[in-house]
Amino acid sequence: MVRRFEQRPIPDGVLRRVLEPARHAPSGGFSQGFDFIVLTKPEELAWFYRTTDDPTDPDPFPGRQPQLAPACIVIPFANKALYLDRYSQPDKIQFGMDKEENWPVPFWNVDTSMAIMLILLAAVDEGLGAWYFGITRGEQDVLRELGVPASSTMLGVIALGYPSPQEQPRGSVFARLRRPFEEMFHFGRW
Ligand SMILES: Cc1cc2nc3c(=O)[nH]c(=O)nc-3n(C[C@H](O)[C@H](O)[C@H](O)COP(=O)(O)O)c2cc1C
């Protein structure tokens, strides 16, 4: 994750190449139940930072450090309705998954997360920095102001931009050890 950015816009072509791979994320029944709101205009970004800044959060939020704020915010949404529609179709109706309660795992969240990861990786390939974070304030205002349908769930925020020379690697990854391979992978059984 990169958390400090240069004040340089992302060219449209570069941004498109970063976003496009999300269309190729795998999805249950190829439902493709993910949507993204992309904010790039200064007034849109300023509004987003203002609306979601939590004054009790000790971490510096972009709105409090405009000189280091990302050039683009991509808000991913898991679109449950597309899954319930897809699983109502003749080749899927037999599974009973046209009803939300019959999904053991809500694949709309899984698939949207995979699409998010593709964006994060594509950003690195394009020489950008990417930051994924959650918000603790303003979500309802964001949903209402941006016209998000009720069946879509906001799954955090992706920030994109050119990494600032002032970027200092920080975050939990520097405070905690990576779990060893042998501890994480359970060959044969747990
Ligand atoms: C679901 C999720 C939520 C996260 N929330 C935040 C966040 O709110 N703020 C933040 O600075 N980083 C957040 N991160 C980034 C993690 O801190 C980061 O991925 C982790 O420390 C590993 O570091 P790396 O991605 O740089 O390797 C989040 C990551 C994930 C996957």
Short mmCIF file of C-alpha atoms and ligand atoms in Angstrom, two decimals:
data_model
loop_
_atom_site.label_atom_id
_atom_site.label_comp_id
_atom_site.label_asym_id
_atom_site.label_seq_id
_atom_site.Cartn_x
_atom_site.Cartn_y
_atom_site.Cartn_z
CA MET A 1 0.00 0.00 0.00
CA VAL A 2 1.12 3.52 -0.83
CA ARG A 3 -0.41 6.21 1.37
CA ARG A 4 1.23 9.44 0.20
CA PHE A 5 0.89 10.68 -3.34
CA GLU A 6 2.28 13.27 -5.73
CA GLN A 7 -0.11 15.99 -6.84
CA ARG A 8 -0.13 14.75 -10.46
CA PRO A 9 -3.25 13.65 -12.33
CA ILE A 10 -3.43 10.14 -13.74
CA PRO A 11 -3.74 10.28 -17.55
CA ASP A 12 -7.09 8.90 -18.74
CA GLY A 13 -5.45 6.06 -20.69
CA VAL A 14 -3.46 4.94 -17.67
CA LEU A 15 -6.53 5.04 -15.43
CA ARG A 16 -8.50 3.00 -17.94
CA ARG A 17 -5.77 0.36 -18.08
CA VAL A 18 -5.80 0.14 -14.29
CA LEU A 19 -9.59 -0.23 -14.09
CA GLU A 20 -10.13 -2.52 -17.09
CA PRO A 21 -8.74 -5.70 -15.44
CA ALA A 22 -11.58 -5.57 -12.89
CA ARG A 23 -13.95 -6.48 -15.72
CA HIS A 24 -12.04 -9.75 -16.00
CA ALA A 25 -12.33 -10.76 -12.35
CA PRO A 26 -13.83 -14.20 -11.82
CA SER A 27 -17.41 -14.27 -10.58
CA GLY A 28 -19.95 -16.85 -9.49
CA GLY A 29 -22.11 -17.76 -12.48
CA PHE A 30 -20.21 -15.00 -14.30
CA SER A 31 -22.62 -12.66 -12.55
CA GLN A 32 -20.04 -9.84 -12.65
CA GLY A 33 -21.67 -8.24 -9.64
CA PHE A 34 -19.26 -5.40 -9.04
CA ASP A 35 -19.58 -1.70 -9.75
CA PHE A 36 -17.16 1.13 -9.15
CA ILE A 37 -17.64 4.84 -8.68
CA VAL A 38 -14.55 6.73 -9.87
CA LEU A 39 -13.81 10.19 -8.50
CA THR A 40 -11.08 12.23 -10.21
CA LYS A 41 -12.30 15.84 -10.22
CA PRO A 42 -10.81 18.05 -7.48
CA GLU A 43 -14.26 19.04 -6.19
CA GLU A 44 -15.42 15.40 -6.11
CA LEU A 45 -12.31 14.35 -4.20
CA ALA A 46 -12.53 17.26 -1.77
CA TRP A 47 -16.17 16.36 -1.09
CA PHE A 48 -15.29 12.71 -0.52
CA TYR A 49 -12.46 13.49 1.90
CA ARG A 50 -14.60 16.03 3.76
CA THR A 51 -17.53 13.63 4.06
CA THR A 52 -15.56 10.60 5.23
CA ASP A 53 -12.87 12.14 7.44
CA ASP A 54 -13.21 10.85 10.99
CA PRO A 55 -11.71 13.44 13.35
CA THR A 56 -11.14 10.76 15.99
CA ASP A 57 -8.90 8.75 13.62
CA PRO A 58 -5.25 9.38 14.53
CA ASP A 59 -4.03 8.36 11.05
CA PRO A 60 -3.62 11.32 8.70
CA PHE A 61 -6.50 11.20 6.25
CA PRO A 62 -6.07 12.60 2.69
CA GLY A 63 -8.29 15.59 3.37
CA ARG A 64 -6.00 16.68 6.19
CA GLN A 65 -2.92 16.42 3.99
CA PRO A 66 -4.07 17.73 0.60
CA GLN A 67 -0.47 17.96 -0.63
CA LEU A 68 -0.17 14.17 -0.29
CA ALA A 69 -3.70 13.12 -1.26
CA PRO A 70 -4.39 10.59 -4.03
CA ALA A 71 -5.42 11.76 -7.50
CA CYS A 72 -8.24 9.27 -7.81
CA ILE A 73 -10.68 7.47 -5.54
CA VAL A 74 -12.36 4.29 -6.75
CA ILE A 75 -15.21 3.05 -4.58
CA PRO A 76 -16.03 -0.62 -5.15
CA PHE A 77 -19.55 -1.95 -4.64
CA ALA A 78 -20.72 -5.55 -4.37
CA ASN A 79 -23.91 -5.79 -6.43
CA LYS A 80 -25.96 -8.54 -4.79
CA ALA A 81 -28.94 -8.01 -7.09
CA LEU A 82 -26.99 -9.22 -10.13
CA TYR A 83 -26.28 -12.54 -8.36
CA LEU A 84 -29.87 -13.11 -7.32
CA ASP A 85 -30.98 -12.30 -10.88
CA ARG A 86 -28.35 -14.56 -12.41
CA TYR A 87 -29.27 -17.45 -10.13
CA SER A 88 -32.93 -17.02 -11.09
CA GLN A 89 -32.09 -17.99 -14.68
CA PRO A 90 -32.99 -21.46 -16.04
CA ASP A 91 -29.46 -22.93 -15.82
CA LYS A 92 -29.05 -21.86 -12.17
CA ILE A 93 -32.51 -21.90 -10.60
CA GLN A 94 -32.07 -25.54 -9.46
CA PHE A 95 -29.52 -24.41 -6.82
CA GLY A 96 -32.07 -22.30 -4.92
CA MET A 97 -29.64 -19.43 -4.85
CA ASP A 98 -32.11 -16.94 -6.21
CA LYS A 99 -32.64 -16.26 -2.48
CA GLU A 100 -29.95 -14.51 -0.48
CA GLU A 101 -30.34 -16.75 2.57
CA ASN A 102 -29.30 -19.78 0.54
CA TRP A 103 -25.81 -18.45 -0.20
CA PRO A 104 -23.36 -20.07 2.28
CA VAL A 105 -20.80 -17.45 1.27
CA PRO A 106 -21.95 -14.17 -0.26
CA PHE A 107 -19.97 -14.46 -3.48
CA TRP A 108 -20.78 -10.86 -4.39
CA ASN A 109 -18.31 -9.85 -1.66
CA VAL A 110 -15.75 -12.47 -2.71
CA ASP A 111 -15.89 -11.52 -6.39
CA THR A 112 -15.77 -7.80 -5.74
CA SER A 113 -12.72 -8.36 -3.54
CA MET A 114 -11.02 -10.22 -6.40
CA ALA A 115 -11.82 -7.33 -8.74
CA ILE A 116 -10.36 -4.89 -6.20
CA MET A 117 -7.14 -6.90 -6.08
CA LEU A 118 -6.84 -6.78 -9.87
CA ILE A 119 -7.05 -2.99 -9.72
CA LEU A 120 -4.39 -2.84 -7.00
CA LEU A 121 -2.05 -5.03 -9.06
CA ALA A 122 -2.71 -3.18 -12.32
CA ALA A 123 -1.92 0.09 -10.56
CA VAL A 124 1.53 -1.22 -9.66
CA ASP A 125 2.07 -2.36 -13.25
CA GLU A 126 1.30 1.19 -14.43
CA GLY A 127 3.78 2.78 -12.03
CA LEU A 128 1.08 4.05 -9.69
CA GLY A 129 0.65 3.54 -5.99
CA ALA A 130 -2.55 2.09 -4.60
CA TRP A 131 -4.05 2.25 -1.13
CA TYR A 132 -7.04 0.24 0.05
CA PHE A 133 -8.74 1.46 3.19
CA GLY A 134 -11.98 1.39 5.11
CA ILE A 135 -13.94 4.43 6.22
CA THR A 136 -15.50 4.87 9.63
CA ARG A 137 -17.58 7.95 8.90
CA GLY A 138 -19.89 9.28 6.19
CA GLU A 139 -20.77 6.05 4.41
CA GLN A 140 -24.51 6.76 4.39
CA ASP A 141 -23.89 10.27 3.00
CA VAL A 142 -21.65 8.82 0.29
CA LEU A 143 -24.26 6.24 -0.70
CA ARG A 144 -27.05 8.80 -0.82
CA GLU A 145 -25.13 11.58 -2.59
CA LEU A 146 -23.69 9.22 -5.20
CA GLY A 147 -27.02 7.52 -5.90
CA VAL A 148 -25.92 3.99 -5.02
CA PRO A 149 -28.76 1.44 -5.29
CA ALA A 150 -29.87 -0.19 -2.03
CA SER A 151 -28.77 -3.68 -3.10
CA SER A 152 -25.13 -2.62 -3.52
CA THR A 153 -22.69 -2.66 -0.63
CA MET A 154 -19.67 -0.40 -0.42
CA LEU A 155 -16.54 -2.50 0.08
CA GLY A 156 -14.01 0.05 1.26
CA VAL A 157 -12.09 2.52 -0.87
CA ILE A 158 -9.25 2.29 -3.39
CA ALA A 159 -7.01 5.34 -3.67
CA LEU A 160 -4.73 5.70 -6.69
CA GLY A 161 -1.96 8.11 -7.61
CA TYR A 162 1.73 8.50 -8.31
CA PRO A 163 3.68 7.70 -5.13
CA SER A 164 5.14 10.73 -3.41
CA PRO A 165 8.91 10.85 -2.83
CA GLN A 166 7.79 11.51 0.76
CA GLU A 167 6.13 8.11 0.93
CA GLN A 168 7.48 6.39 4.00
CA PRO A 169 6.52 2.76 4.13
CA ARG A 170 4.29 2.35 7.14
CA GLY A 171 1.30 0.44 8.31
CA SER A 172 0.72 -2.85 10.06
CA VAL A 173 2.99 -4.73 7.67
CA PHE A 174 5.96 -3.03 9.35
CA ALA A 175 4.75 -3.70 12.88
CA ARG A 176 3.88 -7.36 12.49
CA LEU A 177 5.66 -10.38 11.09
CA ARG A 178 4.38 -12.09 7.97
CA ARG A 179 3.03 -15.49 8.98
CA PRO A 180 5.37 -18.27 7.86
CA PHE A 181 4.48 -20.38 4.84
CA GLU A 182 4.40 -23.57 6.94
CA GLU A 183 1.97 -22.02 9.42
CA MET A 184 -0.41 -20.78 6.75
CA PHE A 185 -0.49 -23.69 4.30
CA HIS A 186 -1.89 -26.89 5.77
CA PHE A 187 -0.91 -29.67 3.38
CA GLY A 188 -3.08 -32.74 3.83
CA ARG A 189 -4.98 -31.42 6.89
CA TRP A 190 -5.00 -28.50 9.37
C1 LIG B 1 -9.75 -5.30 4.11
C2 LIG B 1 -8.58 -4.34 4.28
C3 LIG B 1 -8.75 -3.20 5.00
C4 LIG B 1 -7.69 -2.29 5.14
N1 LIG B 1 -7.92 -1.11 5.78
C5 LIG B 1 -6.93 -0.20 5.82
C6 LIG B 1 -7.18 1.09 6.38
O1 LIG B 1 -8.30 1.41 6.79
N2 LIG B 1 -6.16 1.98 6.42
C7 LIG B 1 -4.93 1.68 5.90
O2 LIG B 1 -4.05 2.54 5.95
N3 LIG B 1 -4.66 0.46 5.36
C8 LIG B 1 -5.63 -0.46 5.30
N4 LIG B 1 -5.40 -1.69 4.71
C9 LIG B 1 -4.05 -2.00 4.22
C10 LIG B 1 -3.33 -2.98 5.13
O3 LIG B 1 -2.89 -2.32 6.29
C11 LIG B 1 -2.15 -3.56 4.34
O4 LIG B 1 -2.62 -4.22 3.20
C12 LIG B 1 -1.36 -4.54 5.17
O5 LIG B 1 -0.78 -3.90 6.27
C13 LIG B 1 -0.25 -5.20 4.34
O6 LIG B 1 0.56 -4.21 3.78
P1 LIG B 1 0.84 -4.15 2.20
O7 LIG B 1 -0.49 -4.23 1.52
O8 LIG B 1 1.54 -2.82 2.01
O9 LIG B 1 1.73 -5.33 1.90
C14 LIG B 1 -6.43 -2.59 4.57
C15 LIG B 1 -6.28 -3.76 3.82
C16 LIG B 1 -7.33 -4.63 3.66
C17 LIG B 1 -7.14 -5.86 2.80
#
